[in-house]
Amino acid sequence: MTVDRPAPAVHRDLAYALKRQATRAGESAPSVRGSDWRLATVTAVNADGTVAVDGIPTVRRLDTYLNPAVGDVIVISQSSSGNWITFGRLAATAGTAWTSYTPTWTASTTNPGIGNGTLVGRYQKIGRTVNLHINLTAGSTTTYGSGTYAFTLPVQAANAGCTYVGDAHLLSGSRWGGQFLVSPGATTAAPAWTTSSSNPGLSLWSSSQAPVALASGGAVRMTITYESAA
């Protein structure tokens, strides 16, 4: 003998089924769900400046998200119309790390040699801003060559029509202050000093033009911030 289910129970089951179906549809439709955000990993950097992430081919970047790279973990959000945007990468460390490099010390006529002295550089690149310092300490076998000195940059400077000016200090018995100069589009930088205590004018550092002779244990310290070419 068949007993029909009471009509109210059938209605409740139907209502529940419709509600579940609507919920599932809403979860997959941004026009219903509204905007949301989540974490994603960059799988490609597109030529138009967008990035591809986790099966999403085009995600637009904010101006603040500089130098995107494959493997970046980023925050993405989707508008109610289905468009994707990223606010930028998550911090992987306490900040943008400084990178060590070894500058090359040159002269316009005969190159100097660091010998048993030390020549080290470190820089930090954030977008197209480069923070740089170079430290030279002369040793007993350091040779000084001849001509005007220069030090290679870690990243070429932008050709923006201006010379970037930083600080330079020469320590050899006493401390002498000067400037560290990067010309537009340059790949090297040059320090400049006063030539004597009676002459306040600055001249580029050369083997024959310095306030004092650099001897073993003497040091040159240079710092600058400049715009990179790329």
mmCIF file of C-alpha atoms in Angstrom:
data_model
loop_
_atom_site.group_PDB
_atom_site.id
_atom_site.type_symbol
_atom_site.label_atom_id
_atom_site.label_comp_id
_atom_site.label_asym_id
_atom_site.label_seq_id
_atom_site.Cartn_x
_atom_site.Cartn_y
_atom_site.Cartn_z
ATOM 1 C CA MET A 1 0.000 0.000 0.000
ATOM 2 C CA THR A 2 1.453 3.403 -1.029
ATOM 3 C CA VAL A 3 1.170 6.321 1.305
ATOM 4 C CA ASP A 4 1.598 9.761 -0.250
ATOM 5 C CA ARG A 5 3.921 12.184 1.598
ATOM 6 C CA PRO A 6 1.975 15.062 3.042
ATOM 7 C CA ALA A 7 2.056 18.103 0.776
ATOM 8 C CA PRO A 8 3.838 20.379 3.329
ATOM 9 C CA ALA A 9 6.803 17.977 3.522
ATOM 10 C CA VAL A 10 7.118 17.895 -0.277
ATOM 11 C CA HIS A 11 7.063 21.674 -0.382
ATOM 12 C CA ARG A 12 9.794 21.883 2.272
ATOM 13 C CA ASP A 13 12.031 19.477 0.312
ATOM 14 C CA LEU A 14 11.485 21.419 -2.888
ATOM 15 C CA ALA A 15 12.229 24.723 -1.194
ATOM 16 C CA TYR A 16 15.409 23.311 0.326
ATOM 17 C CA ALA A 17 16.569 21.940 -3.034
ATOM 18 C CA LEU A 18 15.940 25.273 -4.748
ATOM 19 C CA LYS A 19 17.796 27.111 -1.997
ATOM 20 C CA ARG A 20 20.828 24.814 -2.326
ATOM 21 C CA GLN A 21 20.818 25.238 -6.107
ATOM 22 C CA ALA A 22 20.661 29.044 -5.785
ATOM 23 C CA THR A 23 23.508 28.990 -3.264
ATOM 24 C CA ARG A 24 25.752 26.949 -5.558
ATOM 25 C CA ALA A 25 24.964 29.239 -8.506
ATOM 26 C CA GLY A 26 25.720 32.315 -6.435
ATOM 27 C CA GLU A 27 29.051 30.939 -5.239
ATOM 28 C CA SER A 28 30.293 30.599 -8.840
ATOM 29 C CA ALA A 29 28.787 33.790 -10.303
ATOM 30 C CA PRO A 30 30.575 37.063 -9.445
ATOM 31 C CA SER A 31 27.522 39.066 -10.483
ATOM 32 C CA VAL A 32 25.650 37.365 -7.626
ATOM 33 C CA ARG A 33 28.496 36.889 -5.181
ATOM 34 C CA GLY A 34 29.906 40.412 -5.498
ATOM 35 C CA SER A 35 33.605 41.267 -5.225
ATOM 36 C CA ASP A 36 36.055 39.096 -3.326
ATOM 37 C CA TRP A 37 39.815 38.686 -2.796
ATOM 38 C CA ARG A 38 42.246 35.840 -2.337
ATOM 39 C CA LEU A 39 45.924 34.931 -2.605
ATOM 40 C CA ALA A 40 47.411 33.721 -5.891
ATOM 41 C CA THR A 41 50.801 32.925 -7.385
ATOM 42 C CA VAL A 42 52.029 34.649 -10.550
ATOM 43 C CA THR A 43 52.615 32.138 -13.364
ATOM 44 C CA ALA A 44 53.455 34.605 -16.165
ATOM 45 C CA VAL A 45 54.107 38.309 -16.714
ATOM 46 C CA ASN A 46 52.292 39.486 -19.834
ATOM 47 C CA ALA A 47 53.674 41.988 -22.347
ATOM 48 C CA ASP A 48 50.859 44.460 -21.632
ATOM 49 C CA GLY A 49 51.822 44.741 -17.951
ATOM 50 C CA THR A 50 49.172 42.348 -16.647
ATOM 51 C CA VAL A 51 49.995 39.073 -14.915
ATOM 52 C CA ALA A 52 48.604 35.558 -15.170
ATOM 53 C CA VAL A 53 47.870 33.669 -11.971
ATOM 54 C CA ASP A 54 46.530 30.218 -11.092
ATOM 55 C CA GLY A 55 44.609 29.733 -14.349
ATOM 56 C CA ILE A 56 43.471 33.365 -14.626
ATOM 57 C CA PRO A 57 45.147 34.732 -17.799
ATOM 58 C CA THR A 58 44.795 38.472 -17.194
ATOM 59 C CA VAL A 59 45.008 40.311 -13.877
ATOM 60 C CA ARG A 60 45.641 44.062 -13.986
ATOM 61 C CA ARG A 61 48.276 45.593 -11.668
ATOM 62 C CA LEU A 62 48.223 48.786 -9.618
ATOM 63 C CA ASP A 63 51.066 51.260 -10.272
ATOM 64 C CA THR A 64 52.499 50.365 -6.873
ATOM 65 C CA TYR A 65 53.110 46.732 -7.914
ATOM 66 C CA LEU A 66 56.517 47.145 -9.547
ATOM 67 C CA ASN A 67 58.747 44.544 -11.203
ATOM 68 C CA PRO A 68 56.317 41.591 -11.140
ATOM 69 C CA ALA A 69 57.964 38.183 -11.375
ATOM 70 C CA VAL A 70 56.876 34.579 -11.741
ATOM 71 C CA GLY A 71 56.458 33.080 -8.288
ATOM 72 C CA ASP A 72 55.248 36.278 -6.618
ATOM 73 C CA VAL A 73 52.479 35.637 -4.100
ATOM 74 C CA ILE A 74 49.959 38.419 -4.627
ATOM 75 C CA VAL A 75 46.539 39.578 -3.449
ATOM 76 C CA ILE A 76 43.910 39.509 -6.200
ATOM 77 C CA SER A 77 40.328 40.740 -6.166
ATOM 78 C CA GLN A 78 37.433 40.355 -8.573
ATOM 79 C CA SER A 79 34.783 42.947 -9.318
ATOM 80 C CA SER A 80 31.103 42.131 -9.612
ATOM 81 C CA SER A 81 31.524 42.248 -13.423
ATOM 82 C CA GLY A 82 34.220 39.559 -13.294
ATOM 83 C CA ASN A 83 37.359 41.687 -13.863
ATOM 84 C CA TRP A 84 40.483 40.828 -11.847
ATOM 85 C CA ILE A 85 42.943 43.231 -10.209
ATOM 86 C CA THR A 86 45.980 42.790 -7.985
ATOM 87 C CA PHE A 87 47.073 45.112 -5.209
ATOM 88 C CA GLY A 88 50.629 43.752 -5.208
ATOM 89 C CA ARG A 89 52.897 41.075 -3.802
ATOM 90 C CA LEU A 90 53.057 40.012 -0.182
ATOM 91 C CA ALA A 91 56.243 40.846 1.701
ATOM 92 C CA ALA A 92 58.582 37.863 1.733
ATOM 93 C CA THR A 93 61.063 39.531 4.094
ATOM 94 C CA ALA A 94 61.222 42.486 6.441
ATOM 95 C CA GLY A 95 61.875 44.737 3.427
ATOM 96 C CA THR A 96 63.597 44.983 0.052
ATOM 97 C CA ALA A 97 66.972 43.362 0.549
ATOM 98 C CA TRP A 98 70.304 44.987 -0.269
ATOM 99 C CA THR A 99 72.481 43.149 -2.780
ATOM 100 C CA SER A 100 76.253 42.898 -2.648
ATOM 101 C CA TYR A 101 78.350 43.537 -5.753
ATOM 102 C CA THR A 102 82.004 44.235 -6.524
ATOM 103 C CA PRO A 103 82.561 47.603 -8.228
ATOM 104 C CA THR A 104 85.358 47.974 -10.757
ATOM 105 C CA TRP A 105 87.769 50.825 -9.991
ATOM 106 C CA THR A 106 89.052 52.426 -13.188
ATOM 107 C CA ALA A 107 91.123 55.428 -14.255
ATOM 108 C CA SER A 108 91.148 57.342 -17.523
ATOM 109 C CA THR A 109 94.793 56.487 -18.334
ATOM 110 C CA THR A 110 96.038 53.509 -16.274
ATOM 111 C CA ASN A 111 93.701 51.529 -14.060
ATOM 112 C CA PRO A 112 94.488 51.239 -10.347
ATOM 113 C CA GLY A 113 94.648 47.871 -8.577
ATOM 114 C CA ILE A 114 93.074 47.168 -5.199
ATOM 115 C CA GLY A 115 95.790 44.633 -4.279
ATOM 116 C CA ASN A 116 95.329 43.496 -0.678
ATOM 117 C CA GLY A 117 92.911 46.301 0.028
ATOM 118 C CA THR A 118 89.134 45.909 -0.124
ATOM 119 C CA LEU A 119 86.507 47.304 -2.487
ATOM 120 C CA VAL A 120 82.896 46.412 -1.759
ATOM 121 C CA GLY A 121 79.525 47.721 -2.843
ATOM 122 C CA ARG A 122 75.932 47.174 -1.818
ATOM 123 C CA TYR A 123 72.750 48.431 -3.417
ATOM 124 C CA GLN A 124 68.990 48.308 -3.047
ATOM 125 C CA LYS A 125 66.711 48.631 -6.090
ATOM 126 C CA ILE A 126 63.060 49.547 -5.516
ATOM 127 C CA GLY A 127 61.322 50.009 -8.838
ATOM 128 C CA ARG A 128 63.686 52.381 -10.662
ATOM 129 C CA THR A 129 65.178 53.908 -7.520
ATOM 130 C CA VAL A 130 68.662 52.668 -6.627
ATOM 131 C CA ASN A 131 70.290 53.260 -3.235
ATOM 132 C CA LEU A 132 74.016 52.581 -3.395
ATOM 133 C CA HIS A 133 77.107 52.652 -1.221
ATOM 134 C CA ILE A 134 80.707 51.783 -2.089
ATOM 135 C CA ASN A 135 83.537 51.398 0.394
ATOM 136 C CA LEU A 136 87.204 51.323 -0.637
ATOM 137 C CA THR A 137 89.986 50.623 1.863
ATOM 138 C CA ALA A 138 93.542 50.822 0.555
ATOM 139 C CA GLY A 139 96.047 48.096 1.346
ATOM 140 C CA SER A 140 99.830 47.967 1.368
ATOM 141 C CA THR A 141 99.859 46.596 -2.210
ATOM 142 C CA THR A 142 97.171 48.886 -3.633
ATOM 143 C CA THR A 143 98.313 50.729 -6.749
ATOM 144 C CA TYR A 144 96.746 53.978 -7.889
ATOM 145 C CA GLY A 145 97.215 54.086 -11.654
ATOM 146 C CA SER A 146 96.881 57.428 -13.403
ATOM 147 C CA GLY A 147 94.067 59.637 -14.592
ATOM 148 C CA THR A 148 90.564 60.402 -13.344
ATOM 149 C CA TYR A 149 88.956 57.685 -11.243
ATOM 150 C CA ALA A 150 85.516 56.097 -11.613
ATOM 151 C CA PHE A 151 83.576 53.173 -10.108
ATOM 152 C CA THR A 152 81.130 50.956 -11.996
ATOM 153 C CA LEU A 153 77.466 51.136 -11.028
ATOM 154 C CA PRO A 154 75.381 48.013 -10.354
ATOM 155 C CA VAL A 155 72.599 49.336 -12.610
ATOM 156 C CA GLN A 156 72.861 51.879 -15.420
ATOM 157 C CA ALA A 157 71.516 55.351 -14.591
ATOM 158 C CA ALA A 158 68.530 56.827 -16.404
ATOM 159 C CA ASN A 159 69.216 59.382 -19.102
ATOM 160 C CA ALA A 160 66.803 61.876 -17.547
ATOM 161 C CA GLY A 161 68.808 65.040 -18.186
ATOM 162 C CA CYS A 162 70.154 65.475 -14.673
ATOM 163 C CA THR A 163 73.286 64.544 -12.731
ATOM 164 C CA TYR A 164 72.664 62.714 -9.457
ATOM 165 C CA VAL A 165 74.694 63.960 -6.503
ATOM 166 C CA GLY A 166 75.593 61.900 -3.449
ATOM 167 C CA ASP A 167 78.168 62.063 -0.645
ATOM 168 C CA ALA A 168 81.804 60.989 -0.587
ATOM 169 C CA HIS A 169 84.293 60.916 2.289
ATOM 170 C CA LEU A 170 88.033 60.373 2.093
ATOM 171 C CA LEU A 171 89.705 59.297 5.322
ATOM 172 C CA SER A 172 93.491 59.349 5.370
ATOM 173 C CA GLY A 173 94.850 60.958 8.498
ATOM 174 C CA SER A 174 91.913 63.387 8.437
ATOM 175 C CA ARG A 175 88.428 63.350 6.931
ATOM 176 C CA TRP A 176 87.654 65.165 3.698
ATOM 177 C CA GLY A 177 84.114 65.624 2.449
ATOM 178 C CA GLY A 178 83.136 65.590 -1.202
ATOM 179 C CA GLN A 179 80.461 64.534 -3.658
ATOM 180 C CA PHE A 180 79.711 61.327 -5.557
ATOM 181 C CA LEU A 181 78.417 62.060 -9.063
ATOM 182 C CA VAL A 182 76.367 59.989 -11.521
ATOM 183 C CA SER A 183 75.848 61.545 -14.954
ATOM 184 C CA PRO A 184 72.740 60.933 -17.120
ATOM 185 C CA GLY A 185 72.811 57.462 -18.673
ATOM 186 C CA ALA A 186 76.099 56.627 -16.944
ATOM 187 C CA THR A 187 77.385 53.179 -16.025
ATOM 188 C CA THR A 188 80.058 54.608 -13.720
ATOM 189 C CA ALA A 189 80.206 57.196 -10.935
ATOM 190 C CA ALA A 190 83.018 59.489 -9.847
ATOM 191 C CA PRO A 191 83.859 61.167 -6.533
ATOM 192 C CA ALA A 192 84.941 64.802 -6.391
ATOM 193 C CA TRP A 193 86.897 66.595 -3.662
ATOM 194 C CA THR A 194 88.359 69.945 -2.765
ATOM 195 C CA THR A 195 91.959 69.943 -3.918
ATOM 196 C CA SER A 196 93.297 71.611 -0.788
ATOM 197 C CA SER A 197 92.187 73.253 2.432
ATOM 198 C CA SER A 198 92.601 76.665 0.767
ATOM 199 C CA ASN A 199 90.541 75.790 -2.326
ATOM 200 C CA PRO A 200 86.852 75.050 -1.663
ATOM 201 C CA GLY A 201 86.156 74.132 -5.294
ATOM 202 C CA LEU A 202 85.537 70.491 -6.216
ATOM 203 C CA SER A 203 87.527 68.507 -8.767
ATOM 204 C CA LEU A 204 87.011 64.924 -9.901
ATOM 205 C CA TRP A 205 89.235 62.537 -7.966
ATOM 206 C CA SER A 206 92.335 61.564 -9.912
ATOM 207 C CA SER A 207 95.792 60.207 -9.229
ATOM 208 C CA SER A 208 97.164 63.757 -9.237
ATOM 209 C CA GLN A 209 94.162 65.624 -7.827
ATOM 210 C CA ALA A 210 93.237 64.838 -4.246
ATOM 211 C CA PRO A 211 93.296 66.699 -0.943
ATOM 212 C CA VAL A 212 95.646 64.088 0.543
ATOM 213 C CA ALA A 213 97.389 60.981 -0.723
ATOM 214 C CA LEU A 214 95.522 57.767 -0.017
ATOM 215 C CA ALA A 215 97.817 55.408 1.910
ATOM 216 C CA SER A 216 97.427 51.902 3.326
ATOM 217 C CA GLY A 217 94.485 51.873 5.724
ATOM 218 C CA GLY A 218 92.959 54.960 4.146
ATOM 219 C CA ALA A 219 89.349 54.719 3.022
ATOM 220 C CA VAL A 220 86.901 56.225 0.553
ATOM 221 C CA ARG A 221 83.210 55.943 1.334
ATOM 222 C CA MET A 222 80.557 56.869 -1.198
ATOM 223 C CA THR A 223 76.751 56.847 -1.081
ATOM 224 C CA ILE A 224 74.104 57.968 -3.574
ATOM 225 C CA THR A 225 70.497 57.519 -4.669
ATOM 226 C CA TYR A 226 69.764 57.656 -8.398
ATOM 227 C CA GLU A 227 67.173 56.649 -11.001
ATOM 228 C CA SER A 228 67.949 53.550 -13.017
ATOM 229 C CA ALA A 229 67.489 53.221 -16.773
ATOM 230 C CA ALA A 230 65.180 50.212 -16.337
#
